[in-house]
CSV table of C-alpha atoms in Angstrom, one decimal:
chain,number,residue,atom,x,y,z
A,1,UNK,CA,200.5,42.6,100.2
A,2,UNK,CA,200.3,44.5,103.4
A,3,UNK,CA,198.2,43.6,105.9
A,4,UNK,CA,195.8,46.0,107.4
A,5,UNK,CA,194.6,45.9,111.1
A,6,UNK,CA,191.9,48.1,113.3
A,7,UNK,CA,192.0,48.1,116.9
A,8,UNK,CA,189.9,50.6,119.0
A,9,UNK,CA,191.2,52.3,122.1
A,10,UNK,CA,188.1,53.8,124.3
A,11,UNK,CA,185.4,55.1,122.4
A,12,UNK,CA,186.8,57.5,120.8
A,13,UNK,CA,190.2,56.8,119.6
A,14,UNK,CA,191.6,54.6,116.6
A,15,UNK,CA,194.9,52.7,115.9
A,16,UNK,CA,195.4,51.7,111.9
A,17,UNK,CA,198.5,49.0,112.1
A,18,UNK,CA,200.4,48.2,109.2
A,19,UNK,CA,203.8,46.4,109.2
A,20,UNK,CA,206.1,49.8,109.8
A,21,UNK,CA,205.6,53.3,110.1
A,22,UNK,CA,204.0,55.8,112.3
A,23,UNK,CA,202.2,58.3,111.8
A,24,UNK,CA,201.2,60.9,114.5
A,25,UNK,CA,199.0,63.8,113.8
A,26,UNK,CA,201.4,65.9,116.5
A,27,UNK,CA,204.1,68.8,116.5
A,28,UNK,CA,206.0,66.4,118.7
A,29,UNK,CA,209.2,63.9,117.1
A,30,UNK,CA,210.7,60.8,118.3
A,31,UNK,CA,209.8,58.8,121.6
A,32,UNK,CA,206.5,60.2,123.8
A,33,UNK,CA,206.4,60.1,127.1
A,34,UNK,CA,204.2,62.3,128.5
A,35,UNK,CA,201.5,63.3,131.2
A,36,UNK,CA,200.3,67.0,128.9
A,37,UNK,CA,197.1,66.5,126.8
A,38,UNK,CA,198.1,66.6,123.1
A,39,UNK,CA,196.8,69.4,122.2
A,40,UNK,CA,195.9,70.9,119.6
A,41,UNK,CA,197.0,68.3,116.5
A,42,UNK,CA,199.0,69.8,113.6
A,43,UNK,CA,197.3,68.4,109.8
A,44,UNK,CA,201.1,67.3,109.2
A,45,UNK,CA,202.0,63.2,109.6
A,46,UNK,CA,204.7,62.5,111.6
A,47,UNK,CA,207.7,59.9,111.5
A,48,UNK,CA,208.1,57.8,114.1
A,49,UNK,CA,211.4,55.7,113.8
A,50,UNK,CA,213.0,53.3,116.3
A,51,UNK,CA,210.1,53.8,118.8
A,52,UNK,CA,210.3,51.4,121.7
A,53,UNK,CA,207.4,52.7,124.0
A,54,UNK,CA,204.5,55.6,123.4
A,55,UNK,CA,202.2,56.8,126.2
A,56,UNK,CA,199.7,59.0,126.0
A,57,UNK,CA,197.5,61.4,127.8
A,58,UNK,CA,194.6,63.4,126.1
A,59,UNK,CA,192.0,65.3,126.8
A,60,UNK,CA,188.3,64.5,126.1
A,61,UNK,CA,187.9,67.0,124.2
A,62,UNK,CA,190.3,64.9,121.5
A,63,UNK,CA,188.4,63.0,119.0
A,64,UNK,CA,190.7,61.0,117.2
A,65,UNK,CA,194.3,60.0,117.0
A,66,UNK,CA,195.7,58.0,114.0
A,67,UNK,CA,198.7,55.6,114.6
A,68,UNK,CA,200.4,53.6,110.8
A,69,UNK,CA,203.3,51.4,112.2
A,70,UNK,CA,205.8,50.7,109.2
A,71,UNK,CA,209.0,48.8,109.6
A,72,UNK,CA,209.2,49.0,113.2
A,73,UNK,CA,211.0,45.9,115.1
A,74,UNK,CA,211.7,47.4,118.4
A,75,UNK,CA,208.2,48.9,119.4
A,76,UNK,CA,207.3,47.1,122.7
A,77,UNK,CA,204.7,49.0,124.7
A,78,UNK,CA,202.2,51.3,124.3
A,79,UNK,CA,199.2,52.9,126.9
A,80,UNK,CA,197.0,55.3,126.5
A,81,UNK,CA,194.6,57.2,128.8
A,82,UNK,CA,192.0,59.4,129.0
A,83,UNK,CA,191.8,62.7,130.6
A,84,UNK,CA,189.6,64.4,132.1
A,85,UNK,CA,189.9,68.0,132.8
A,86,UNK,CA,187.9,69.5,134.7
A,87,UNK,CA,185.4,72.3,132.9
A,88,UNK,CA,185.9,76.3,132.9
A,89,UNK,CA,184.6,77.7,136.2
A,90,UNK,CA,181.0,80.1,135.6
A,91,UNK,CA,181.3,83.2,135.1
A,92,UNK,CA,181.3,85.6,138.2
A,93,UNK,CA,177.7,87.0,139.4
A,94,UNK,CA,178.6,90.1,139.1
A,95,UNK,CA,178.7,89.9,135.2
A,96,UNK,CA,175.5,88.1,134.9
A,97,UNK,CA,173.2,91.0,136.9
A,98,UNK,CA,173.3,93.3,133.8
A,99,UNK,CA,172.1,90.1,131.5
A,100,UNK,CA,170.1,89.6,133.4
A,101,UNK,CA,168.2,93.1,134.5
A,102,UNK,CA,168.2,93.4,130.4
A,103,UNK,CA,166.3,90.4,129.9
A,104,UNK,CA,163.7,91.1,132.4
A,105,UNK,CA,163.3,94.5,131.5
A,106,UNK,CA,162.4,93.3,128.1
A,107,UNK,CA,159.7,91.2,129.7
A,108,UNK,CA,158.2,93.8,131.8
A,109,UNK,CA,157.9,96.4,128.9
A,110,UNK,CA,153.9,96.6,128.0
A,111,UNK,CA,153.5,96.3,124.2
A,112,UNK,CA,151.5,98.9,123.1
A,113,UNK,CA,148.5,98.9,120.9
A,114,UNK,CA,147.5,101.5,118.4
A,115,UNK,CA,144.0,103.4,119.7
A,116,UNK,CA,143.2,103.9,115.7
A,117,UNK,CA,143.7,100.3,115.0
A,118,UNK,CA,141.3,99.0,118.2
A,119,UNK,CA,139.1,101.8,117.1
A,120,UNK,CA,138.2,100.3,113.4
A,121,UNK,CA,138.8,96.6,114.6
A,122,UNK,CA,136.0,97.4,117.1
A,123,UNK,CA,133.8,98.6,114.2
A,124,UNK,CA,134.3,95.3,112.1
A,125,UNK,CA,133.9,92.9,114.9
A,126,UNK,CA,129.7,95.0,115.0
A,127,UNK,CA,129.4,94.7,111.6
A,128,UNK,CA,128.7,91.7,109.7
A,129,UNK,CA,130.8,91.8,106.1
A,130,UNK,CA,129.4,89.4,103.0
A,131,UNK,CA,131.7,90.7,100.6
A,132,UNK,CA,134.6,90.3,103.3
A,133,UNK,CA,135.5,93.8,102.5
A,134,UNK,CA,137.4,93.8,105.9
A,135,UNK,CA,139.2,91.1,105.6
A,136,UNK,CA,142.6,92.5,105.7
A,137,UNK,CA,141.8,94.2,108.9
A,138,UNK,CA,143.8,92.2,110.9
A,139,UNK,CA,144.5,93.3,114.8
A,140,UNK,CA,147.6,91.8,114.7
A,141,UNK,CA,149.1,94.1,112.8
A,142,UNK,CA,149.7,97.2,114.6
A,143,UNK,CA,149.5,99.9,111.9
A,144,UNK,CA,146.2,100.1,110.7
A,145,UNK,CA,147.5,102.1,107.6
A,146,UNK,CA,148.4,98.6,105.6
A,147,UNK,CA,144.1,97.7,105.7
A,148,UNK,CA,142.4,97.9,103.1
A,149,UNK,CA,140.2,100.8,102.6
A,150,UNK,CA,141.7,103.4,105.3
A,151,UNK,CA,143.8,106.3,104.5
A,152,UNK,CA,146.4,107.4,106.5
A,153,UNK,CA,148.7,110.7,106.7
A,154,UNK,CA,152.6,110.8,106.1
A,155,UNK,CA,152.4,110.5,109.9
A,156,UNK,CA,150.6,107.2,110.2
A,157,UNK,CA,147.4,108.5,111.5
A,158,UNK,CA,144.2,107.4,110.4
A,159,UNK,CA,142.8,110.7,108.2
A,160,UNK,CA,140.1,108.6,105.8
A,161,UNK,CA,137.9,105.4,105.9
A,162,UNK,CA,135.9,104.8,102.7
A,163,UNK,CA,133.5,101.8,103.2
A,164,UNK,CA,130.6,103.1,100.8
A,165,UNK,CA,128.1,100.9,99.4
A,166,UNK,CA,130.3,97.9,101.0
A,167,UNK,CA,127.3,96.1,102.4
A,168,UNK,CA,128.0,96.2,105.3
A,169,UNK,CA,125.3,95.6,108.2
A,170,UNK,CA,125.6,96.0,112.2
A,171,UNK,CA,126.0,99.2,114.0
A,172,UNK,CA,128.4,101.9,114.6
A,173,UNK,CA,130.7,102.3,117.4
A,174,UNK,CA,131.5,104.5,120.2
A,175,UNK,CA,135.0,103.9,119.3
A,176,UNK,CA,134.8,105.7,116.2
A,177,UNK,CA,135.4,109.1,118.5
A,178,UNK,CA,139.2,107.7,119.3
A,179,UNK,CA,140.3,108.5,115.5
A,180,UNK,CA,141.4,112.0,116.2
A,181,UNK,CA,142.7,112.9,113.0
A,182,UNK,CA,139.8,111.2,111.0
A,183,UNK,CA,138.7,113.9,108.2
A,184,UNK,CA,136.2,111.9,105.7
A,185,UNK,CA,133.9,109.1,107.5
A,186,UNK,CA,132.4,107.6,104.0
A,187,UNK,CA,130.4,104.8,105.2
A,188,UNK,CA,127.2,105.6,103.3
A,189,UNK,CA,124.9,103.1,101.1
A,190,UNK,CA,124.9,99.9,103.7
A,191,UNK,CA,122.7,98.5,106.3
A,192,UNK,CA,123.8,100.0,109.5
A,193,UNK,CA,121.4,100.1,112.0
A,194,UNK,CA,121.1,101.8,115.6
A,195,UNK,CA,122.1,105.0,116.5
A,196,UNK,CA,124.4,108.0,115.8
A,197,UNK,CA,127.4,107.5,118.4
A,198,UNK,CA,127.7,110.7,120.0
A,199,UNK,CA,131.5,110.6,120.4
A,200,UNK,CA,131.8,111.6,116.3
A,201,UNK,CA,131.6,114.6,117.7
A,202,UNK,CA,134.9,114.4,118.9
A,203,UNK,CA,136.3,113.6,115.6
A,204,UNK,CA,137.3,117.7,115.6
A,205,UNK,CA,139.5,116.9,111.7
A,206,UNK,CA,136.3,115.6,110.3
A,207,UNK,CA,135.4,117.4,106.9
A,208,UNK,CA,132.7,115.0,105.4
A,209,UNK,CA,130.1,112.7,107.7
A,210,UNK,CA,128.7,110.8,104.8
A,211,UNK,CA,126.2,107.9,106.8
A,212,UNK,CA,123.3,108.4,104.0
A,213,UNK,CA,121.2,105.5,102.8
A,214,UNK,CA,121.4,103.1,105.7
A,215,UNK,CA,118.9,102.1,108.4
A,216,UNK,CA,120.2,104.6,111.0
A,217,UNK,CA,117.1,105.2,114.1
A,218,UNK,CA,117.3,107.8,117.2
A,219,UNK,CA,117.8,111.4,116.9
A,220,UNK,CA,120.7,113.4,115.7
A,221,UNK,CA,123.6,113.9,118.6
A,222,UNK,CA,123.9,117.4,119.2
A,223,UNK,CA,127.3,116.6,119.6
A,224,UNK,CA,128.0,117.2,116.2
A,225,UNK,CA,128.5,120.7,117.4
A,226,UNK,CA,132.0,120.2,117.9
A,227,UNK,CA,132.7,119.5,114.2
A,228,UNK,CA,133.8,122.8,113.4
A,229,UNK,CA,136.0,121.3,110.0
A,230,UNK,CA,132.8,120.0,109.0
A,231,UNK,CA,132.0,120.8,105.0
A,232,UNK,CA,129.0,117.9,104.6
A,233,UNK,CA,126.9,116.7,106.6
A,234,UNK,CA,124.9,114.0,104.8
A,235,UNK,CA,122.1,112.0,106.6
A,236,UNK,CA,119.4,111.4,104.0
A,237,UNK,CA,118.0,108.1,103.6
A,238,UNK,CA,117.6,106.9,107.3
A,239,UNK,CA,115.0,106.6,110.2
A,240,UNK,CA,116.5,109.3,112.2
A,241,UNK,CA,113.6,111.0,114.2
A,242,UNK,CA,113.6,114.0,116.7
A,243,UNK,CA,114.3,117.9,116.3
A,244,UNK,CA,117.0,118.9,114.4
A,245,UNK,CA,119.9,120.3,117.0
A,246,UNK,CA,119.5,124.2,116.4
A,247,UNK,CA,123.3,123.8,117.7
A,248,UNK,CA,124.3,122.9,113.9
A,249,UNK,CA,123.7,126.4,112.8
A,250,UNK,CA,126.9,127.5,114.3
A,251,UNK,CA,129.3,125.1,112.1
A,252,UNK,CA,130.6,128.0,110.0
A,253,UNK,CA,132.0,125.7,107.5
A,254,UNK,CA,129.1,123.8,106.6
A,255,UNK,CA,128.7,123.6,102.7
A,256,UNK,CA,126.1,120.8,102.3
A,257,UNK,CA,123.5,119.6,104.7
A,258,UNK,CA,121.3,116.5,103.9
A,259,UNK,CA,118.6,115.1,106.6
A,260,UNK,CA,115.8,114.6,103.9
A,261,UNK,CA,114.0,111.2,104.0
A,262,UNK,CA,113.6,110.7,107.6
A,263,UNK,CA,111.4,111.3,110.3
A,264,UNK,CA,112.6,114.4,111.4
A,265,UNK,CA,109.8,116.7,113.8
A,266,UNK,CA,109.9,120.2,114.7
A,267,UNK,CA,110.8,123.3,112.9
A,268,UNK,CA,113.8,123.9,110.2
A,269,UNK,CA,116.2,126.2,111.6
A,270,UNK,CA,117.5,128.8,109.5
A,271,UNK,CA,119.9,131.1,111.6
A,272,UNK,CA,123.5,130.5,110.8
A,273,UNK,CA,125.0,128.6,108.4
A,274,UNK,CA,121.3,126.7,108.2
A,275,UNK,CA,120.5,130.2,106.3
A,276,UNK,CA,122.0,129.1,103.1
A,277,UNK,CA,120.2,126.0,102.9
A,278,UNK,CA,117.3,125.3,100.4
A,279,UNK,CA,114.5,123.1,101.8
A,280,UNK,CA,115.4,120.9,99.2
A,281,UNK,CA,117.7,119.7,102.3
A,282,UNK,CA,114.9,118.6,104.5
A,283,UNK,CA,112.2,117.6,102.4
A,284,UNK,CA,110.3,113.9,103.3
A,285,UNK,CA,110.4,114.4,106.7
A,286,UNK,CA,106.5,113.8,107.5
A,287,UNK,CA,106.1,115.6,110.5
A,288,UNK,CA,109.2,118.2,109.7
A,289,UNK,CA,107.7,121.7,109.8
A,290,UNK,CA,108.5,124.6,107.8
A,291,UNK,CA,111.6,127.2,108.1
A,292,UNK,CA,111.1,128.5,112.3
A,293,UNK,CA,109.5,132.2,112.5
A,294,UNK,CA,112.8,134.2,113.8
A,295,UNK,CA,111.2,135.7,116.5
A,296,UNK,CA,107.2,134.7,116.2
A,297,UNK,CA,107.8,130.5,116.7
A,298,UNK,CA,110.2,129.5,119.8
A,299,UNK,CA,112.3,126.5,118.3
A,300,UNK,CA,111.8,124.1,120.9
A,301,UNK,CA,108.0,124.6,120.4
A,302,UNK,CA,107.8,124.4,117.1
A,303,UNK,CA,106.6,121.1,114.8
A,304,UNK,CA,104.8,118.4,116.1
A,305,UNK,CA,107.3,115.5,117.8
């Protein structure tokens, strides 16, 4: 039976003995003597026969070495070392700089936020939301178009927010004005309170103003002048008080205009596209006067408010 020994060289090198051969994972044959790092190994054993001395000088970077002595009678000495070589030398400044400029560019570039998406977050951090209708409005998502309830065109801008009958209670935002290419504003049937925001008027794609049935207080803004797109105009159902701005009669495209149930003073106006417009439009408004007589009633002057 052969006998099996295991001696350790270092921390990192082994020597199996038997009784004769060995075997050297190297491309090199016959007696080594030498100074050069053995380097790289081949996956092929090699014979040793009739060695008498082996001396060794590797690299750090050399894990293991495997030595099987069979039949051997003459093998009398054997050293081995460790070299170390010193590492690669860095790479020159030179090529470094443009690393470097690119990664601090990427650090000093702003990241960009989307107006539309501040503009609705602002809205449902004033409101308060039982039904968590909101819920997927997240601001860390940059495209508002993946929320729930908003509409958006083929070029990712905000065109529609329906949030009828949502419960929803708070007020509305200035920031509502930043959603340029808003066209239907459906936020009727809820509990808003407070006023009108006068920068709706800027909303200039805005074909339906639905805000009826809420708590809305203050007067109309006469900014809704600007709404030239405008086809409804629905207010009914709120506490809005004050004259009705005689600057609505110029919205040509007006279709539908609701105020009733509020408290509305003055005198109708019926000039414009206001001409069309059954009182049917303006009724419940206590101290809301009759249509203004063209010529016989100034406007400012007319109604009690």
């Amino acid at each position: 039976m052969q006998q099996k020994q295991e001696v350790k060289i270092g921390t990192h090198s082994t020597i199996q003995q038997y009784n004769t051969t060995i075997l050297l994972s190297s491309p090199f044959m016959g007696s080594i003597n030498s100074s050069k790092p053995i380097l790289p190994f081949s996956h092929s054993p090699l014979l040793l026969h009739s060695l008498v001395s082996l001396s060794l000088s590797l690299s750090l970077s050399l894990s293991q070495i495997y030595l099987h002595f069979q039949k051997i009678q003459s093998f009398s000495s054997f050293s081995f070392t460790m070299q170390t070589f010193p590492p690669p030398p860095p790479p020159p400044l030179l090529l470094l700089l443009p690393l470097s400029l690119f990664l601090l560019s990427n650090l000093l570039v702003p990241v960009t936020s989307n107006s539309e998406g501040d503009a609705l977050y602002a809205l449902r951090r004033s409101v308060k939301d039982p039904n968590n209708v909101l819920q997927s409005w997240d601001p860390t998502l940059v495209d508002p178009c993946t929320w729930f309830h908003v509409t958006c065109d083929s070029a990712n801008h905000v065109t529609r927010l329906d949030l009828g009958n949502a419960k929803l209670s708070g007020n509305l935002v200035p920031e509502l004005g930043n959603l340029e290419h808003l066209q239907y504003l459906e936020l009727y049937m809820n509990e808003l309170v407070g006023p009108i925001p006068k920068e709706i008027g800027r909303l200039k794609s805005l074909i339906s103003l639905d805000l009826y049935h809420n708590n809305l207080t203050a007067s109309i803004p006469s900014s809704l002048k600007n709404l030239h797109n405008l086809n409804f105009l629905r207010l009914n159902g709120n506490k809005l008080s004050g004259r009705i701005p005689r600057q609505l009669t110029k919205l040509g495209n007006l279709k539908i205009i609701d105020v009733s149930d509020n408290d509305l003073c003055g005198t109708i106006p019926t000039s414009g596209s206001f001409s069309k417009f059954s009182e049917e439009s303006f009724k419940n408004n206590p101290r809301l006067e009759g249509p203004e007589l063209m010529g016989f009633v100034r406007y400012e002057n007319g109604g009690t408010c």
